[in-house]
C-alpha cells in the first residue's frame, strides 16, 4: 500500500475519533469556550466518566467497527486476487513445462529420423530438404499462374505435392505431436501463446516447420489445418528455398 494512502487513512481515522469528543463537548459540558477549560476542573465523579465512556463506545465503537469491516473485506478481496493470480501463474508454468516436454519429443524425433532420397533410400534431412526444394522450384517454373511475389500457402501446397507419398505416414508421429503443440498455442492466453510461438521458432528451424506445415495441409482432417492457421505460426519461406527460387524469379 502506498504511503500517501496510509497517511490519508490515518488522518480520516483521527477526524472520526475527534468528532464524538467535539460533539460531547458541545452538548454535555458547561464551558462556552476553551478559555474556561482547565485540567484542574475535570470531573472527579466516576459517573460522569462512565457516561463519557459509554458515549464514546457507542459512537466511535460503531464507527471503527465499520472501518474494521471495510478493512477485512478489502483484505479478503486482495487475498482472493492474489490467490487467483497465483493459480494462473501455476497453471501457466504447468502449461509451459508440458509444452517444452512435447517440443523436446518432437525435436528428438526429427533429429533421429531418416528421410527418403531420390532412390527412396534413407538419408539425412539435408538431402531430403534439397531434393524437395528442387522439385518445388521445378513446379513453380512450370506453373503459368505463378507471380513474381512468393506466396507461402502456394509453396506449402507445392511442398505437399512433391513429398513422396510414403512421407505422409513417415511424418505421422511428428505431425501428431506438432498438431498438439499448435492446439496448445491457439488455446493459450495471448501472452502465453506469444511465448509458446517464440519457444517453438527458437527450437525448431524454419525448414522443419515448413515441411510440418505442408504435412498439415496434406491431411484430410480439417481440424489439423484449422489448428495450423489458428496458431499464428509465422508465414516465413525458408531461406534456402527462397534463394533457390530467386534464381528464376525476380521478387518484387
Coordinates of C-alpha atoms in Angstrom, one line a residue:
X1 CA 0.0 0.0 0.0
X2 CA 1.3 3.4 -0.9
X3 CA 2.5 5.8 1.8
X4 CA 0.0 8.5 0.8
X5 CA -2.9 6.1 1.2
X6 CA -1.7 5.1 4.7
X7 CA -1.4 8.8 5.7
X8 CA -4.9 9.6 4.3
X9 CA -6.4 6.7 6.3
X10 CA -4.7 7.8 9.5
X11 CA -6.0 11.4 9.1
X12 CA -9.5 10.2 8.4
X13 CA -9.4 7.9 11.5
X14 CA -8.2 10.8 13.7
X15 CA -11.0 13.0 12.4
X16 CA -13.7 10.4 13.1
X17 CA -12.2 9.8 16.5
X18 CA -12.3 13.5 17.4
X19 CA -15.9 14.1 16.1
X20 CA -17.6 12.3 19.0
X21 CA -15.4 14.2 21.5
X22 CA -16.3 17.5 20.0
X23 CA -20.0 16.6 19.9
X24 CA -19.9 15.6 23.6
X25 CA -18.0 18.8 24.5
X26 CA -20.6 21.0 22.9
X27 CA -23.7 19.2 24.3
X28 CA -22.7 17.9 27.7
X29 CA -20.3 20.5 29.2
X30 CA -20.9 23.9 30.8
X31 CA -17.8 25.5 29.2
X32 CA -18.7 28.1 26.5
X33 CA -15.2 28.3 25.1
X34 CA -11.7 26.8 25.6
X35 CA -10.6 29.6 27.8
X36 CA -12.9 28.4 30.6
X37 CA -11.4 24.9 30.4
X38 CA -8.8 23.7 32.8
X39 CA -7.4 20.2 33.6
X40 CA -8.0 21.1 37.3
X41 CA -11.7 21.4 36.6
X42 CA -12.1 17.9 35.2
X43 CA -14.9 15.9 36.8
X44 CA -14.0 13.8 39.8
X45 CA -17.2 11.7 39.5
X46 CA -17.0 8.2 38.3
X47 CA -20.5 8.5 37.0
X48 CA -19.5 11.4 34.7
X49 CA -16.6 9.5 33.3
X50 CA -18.8 6.4 32.9
X51 CA -21.3 8.4 30.9
X52 CA -18.4 9.8 28.8
X53 CA -17.0 6.3 28.2
X54 CA -20.4 5.0 27.3
X55 CA -20.9 7.8 24.8
X56 CA -17.5 7.2 23.2
X57 CA -18.0 3.4 22.9
X58 CA -21.5 3.9 21.4
X59 CA -20.2 6.3 18.8
X60 CA -16.6 5.7 18.0
X61 CA -17.0 2.0 18.6
X62 CA -19.6 1.7 15.8
X63 CA -17.5 3.9 13.5
X64 CA -14.4 1.9 14.0
X65 CA -16.3 -1.4 13.7
X66 CA -17.5 -0.2 10.3
X67 CA -13.9 0.7 9.3
X68 CA -12.8 -2.7 10.6
X69 CA -15.4 -4.4 8.4
X70 CA -14.2 -2.4 5.4
X71 CA -10.6 -3.4 6.1
X72 CA -11.5 -7.1 6.4
X73 CA -13.4 -7.0 3.2
X74 CA -10.6 -5.2 1.4
X75 CA -8.1 -7.7 2.8
X76 CA -10.3 -10.6 1.6
X77 CA -10.5 -9.1 -1.8
X78 CA -6.8 -8.6 -2.1
X79 CA -6.2 -12.2 -0.9
X80 CA -8.6 -13.5 -3.4
X81 CA -6.9 -11.6 -6.3
X82 CA -3.5 -12.9 -5.1
X83 CA -4.8 -16.4 -5.0
X84 CA -6.3 -16.1 -8.5
X85 CA -3.0 -14.7 -9.8
X86 CA -1.0 -17.4 -8.1
X87 CA -3.2 -20.1 -9.6
X88 CA -2.9 -18.5 -13.0
X89 CA 0.9 -18.4 -12.7
X90 CA 1.0 -22.0 -11.5
X91 CA -1.2 -23.0 -14.4
X92 CA 0.9 -21.1 -16.9
X93 CA 4.0 -22.7 -15.5
X94 CA 2.5 -26.2 -15.8
X95 CA 1.4 -25.5 -19.4
X96 CA 4.8 -24.2 -20.3
X97 CA 6.5 -27.3 -18.9
X98 CA 4.2 -29.6 -20.8
X99 CA 4.7 -27.6 -24.0
X100 CA 8.5 -27.8 -23.6
X101 CA 8.3 -31.6 -23.0
X102 CA 6.2 -32.1 -26.1
X103 CA 8.5 -29.9 -28.1
X104 CA 11.6 -31.9 -26.9
X105 CA 9.9 -35.1 -28.0
X106 CA 9.2 -33.6 -31.5
X107 CA 12.8 -32.3 -31.8
X108 CA 14.3 -35.6 -30.8
X109 CA 12.1 -37.5 -33.3
X110 CA 13.0 -35.1 -36.1
X111 CA 16.7 -35.3 -35.3
X112 CA 16.8 -39.1 -35.2
X113 CA 14.7 -39.7 -38.3
X114 CA 15.9 -40.9 -41.7
X115 CA 14.4 -39.4 -44.8
X116 CA 13.9 -40.9 -48.3
X117 CA 16.3 -39.7 -51.0
X118 CA 15.7 -39.8 -54.8
X119 CA 16.1 -43.5 -54.8
X120 CA 13.9 -43.9 -51.7
X121 CA 16.9 -44.8 -49.6
X122 CA 17.2 -43.5 -46.1
X123 CA 19.1 -40.2 -46.0
X124 CA 19.7 -37.2 -43.8
X125 CA 17.3 -34.3 -43.6
X126 CA 19.6 -32.0 -45.5
X127 CA 19.5 -34.3 -48.6
X128 CA 15.7 -34.7 -48.3
X129 CA 15.3 -30.9 -48.0
X130 CA 17.4 -30.1 -51.1
X131 CA 15.6 -32.7 -53.2
X132 CA 12.2 -31.4 -52.3
X133 CA 13.2 -27.7 -52.6
X134 CA 14.5 -28.5 -56.1
X135 CA 11.2 -30.2 -57.0
X136 CA 9.2 -27.2 -55.7
X137 CA 11.4 -24.9 -57.8
X138 CA 10.7 -27.0 -60.9
X139 CA 6.9 -27.0 -60.3
X140 CA 7.0 -23.2 -59.7
X141 CA 8.7 -22.7 -63.1
X142 CA 6.1 -24.8 -64.9
X143 CA 3.2 -23.1 -63.2
X144 CA 1.7 -20.4 -65.5
X145 CA -0.2 -18.9 -62.6
X146 CA 3.0 -18.2 -60.7
X147 CA 3.5 -14.5 -59.9
X148 CA 6.6 -12.6 -59.0
X149 CA 5.6 -12.4 -55.4
X150 CA 6.2 -15.6 -53.4
X151 CA 3.1 -16.9 -51.7
X152 CA 3.7 -19.0 -48.6
X153 CA 0.5 -21.1 -48.9
X154 CA 1.2 -21.8 -52.6
X155 CA 4.7 -23.1 -51.7
X156 CA 3.2 -25.2 -48.9
X157 CA 0.8 -26.8 -51.4
X158 CA 3.7 -27.4 -53.8
X159 CA 5.7 -29.0 -51.0
X160 CA 2.7 -31.2 -50.1
X161 CA 2.6 -32.3 -53.8
X162 CA 6.3 -33.1 -54.2
X163 CA 6.8 -35.0 -51.0
X164 CA 6.9 -38.8 -51.6
X165 CA 3.5 -40.5 -50.9
X166 CA 5.0 -42.6 -48.1
X167 CA 6.3 -39.4 -46.5
X168 CA 2.8 -38.7 -45.1
X169 CA 3.0 -41.8 -43.0
X170 CA 6.6 -41.3 -42.3
X171 CA 5.8 -37.9 -40.7
X172 CA 2.8 -39.3 -38.8
X173 CA 4.3 -39.2 -35.3
X174 CA 5.9 -35.8 -35.8
X175 CA 2.7 -34.4 -37.4
X176 CA 0.6 -35.6 -34.5
X177 CA 2.9 -34.1 -31.9
X178 CA 3.1 -30.8 -33.9
X179 CA -0.7 -30.7 -34.1
X180 CA -0.9 -30.9 -30.3
X181 CA 1.6 -28.1 -30.0
X182 CA -0.4 -25.9 -32.4
X183 CA -3.5 -26.6 -30.4
X184 CA -1.7 -25.6 -27.1
X185 CA -0.7 -22.3 -28.8
X186 CA -4.1 -21.5 -30.2
X187 CA -5.9 -22.2 -26.8
X188 CA -3.4 -20.3 -24.6
X189 CA -3.8 -16.7 -23.5
X190 CA -2.3 -14.1 -25.7
X191 CA 0.9 -13.6 -23.6
X192 CA 1.4 -17.3 -23.2
X193 CA 0.7 -18.0 -26.9
X194 CA 3.3 -15.5 -27.8
X195 CA 5.8 -17.1 -25.5
X196 CA 5.0 -20.6 -27.0
X197 CA 5.5 -19.3 -30.5
X198 CA 8.8 -17.8 -29.6
X199 CA 9.9 -21.1 -28.0
X200 CA 8.8 -23.1 -31.0
X201 CA 10.5 -20.9 -33.6
X202 CA 13.7 -20.8 -31.5
X203 CA 14.0 -24.6 -31.0
X204 CA 12.7 -25.8 -34.4
X205 CA 14.4 -24.5 -37.6
X206 CA 12.3 -23.0 -40.4
X207 CA 12.9 -25.9 -42.8
X208 CA 11.3 -28.4 -40.4
X209 CA 8.4 -26.0 -39.6
X210 CA 7.9 -25.6 -43.4
X211 CA 7.6 -29.3 -44.0
X212 CA 5.5 -29.9 -40.9
X213 CA 3.1 -27.2 -42.1
X214 CA 3.0 -28.8 -45.5
X215 CA 2.1 -32.1 -43.9
X216 CA -0.8 -30.5 -42.2
X217 CA -2.2 -29.3 -45.5
X218 CA -1.7 -32.8 -46.9
X219 CA -4.1 -34.3 -44.4
X220 CA -7.8 -34.7 -44.9
X221 CA -8.6 -33.8 -41.3
X222 CA -9.9 -30.2 -41.3
X223 CA -9.1 -29.7 -37.6
X224 CA -5.3 -30.0 -38.3
X225 CA -5.4 -27.2 -40.9
X226 CA -7.6 -25.2 -38.6
X227 CA -5.1 -25.6 -35.8
X228 CA -2.3 -24.5 -38.1
X229 CA -3.9 -21.2 -39.0
X230 CA -5.3 -20.5 -35.5
X231 CA -1.8 -20.9 -34.0
X232 CA -0.5 -17.9 -35.8
X233 CA 2.7 -19.6 -37.0
X234 CA 4.8 -17.0 -38.9
X235 CA 4.5 -17.5 -42.6
X236 CA 8.2 -17.4 -43.4
X237 CA 9.6 -19.0 -46.5
X238 CA 12.7 -21.0 -45.6
X239 CA 15.8 -19.1 -46.6
X240 CA 17.3 -21.9 -48.7
X241 CA 14.1 -22.3 -50.7
X242 CA 13.8 -18.5 -51.2
X243 CA 17.4 -18.3 -52.6
X244 CA 16.6 -21.2 -55.0
X245 CA 13.5 -19.5 -56.3
X246 CA 15.2 -16.2 -56.7
X247 CA 17.5 -17.7 -59.3
X248 CA 14.5 -18.0 -61.6
X249 CA 12.0 -15.4 -60.3
X250 CA 12.5 -11.7 -59.5
X251 CA 10.8 -11.0 -56.2
X252 CA 9.2 -7.6 -56.1

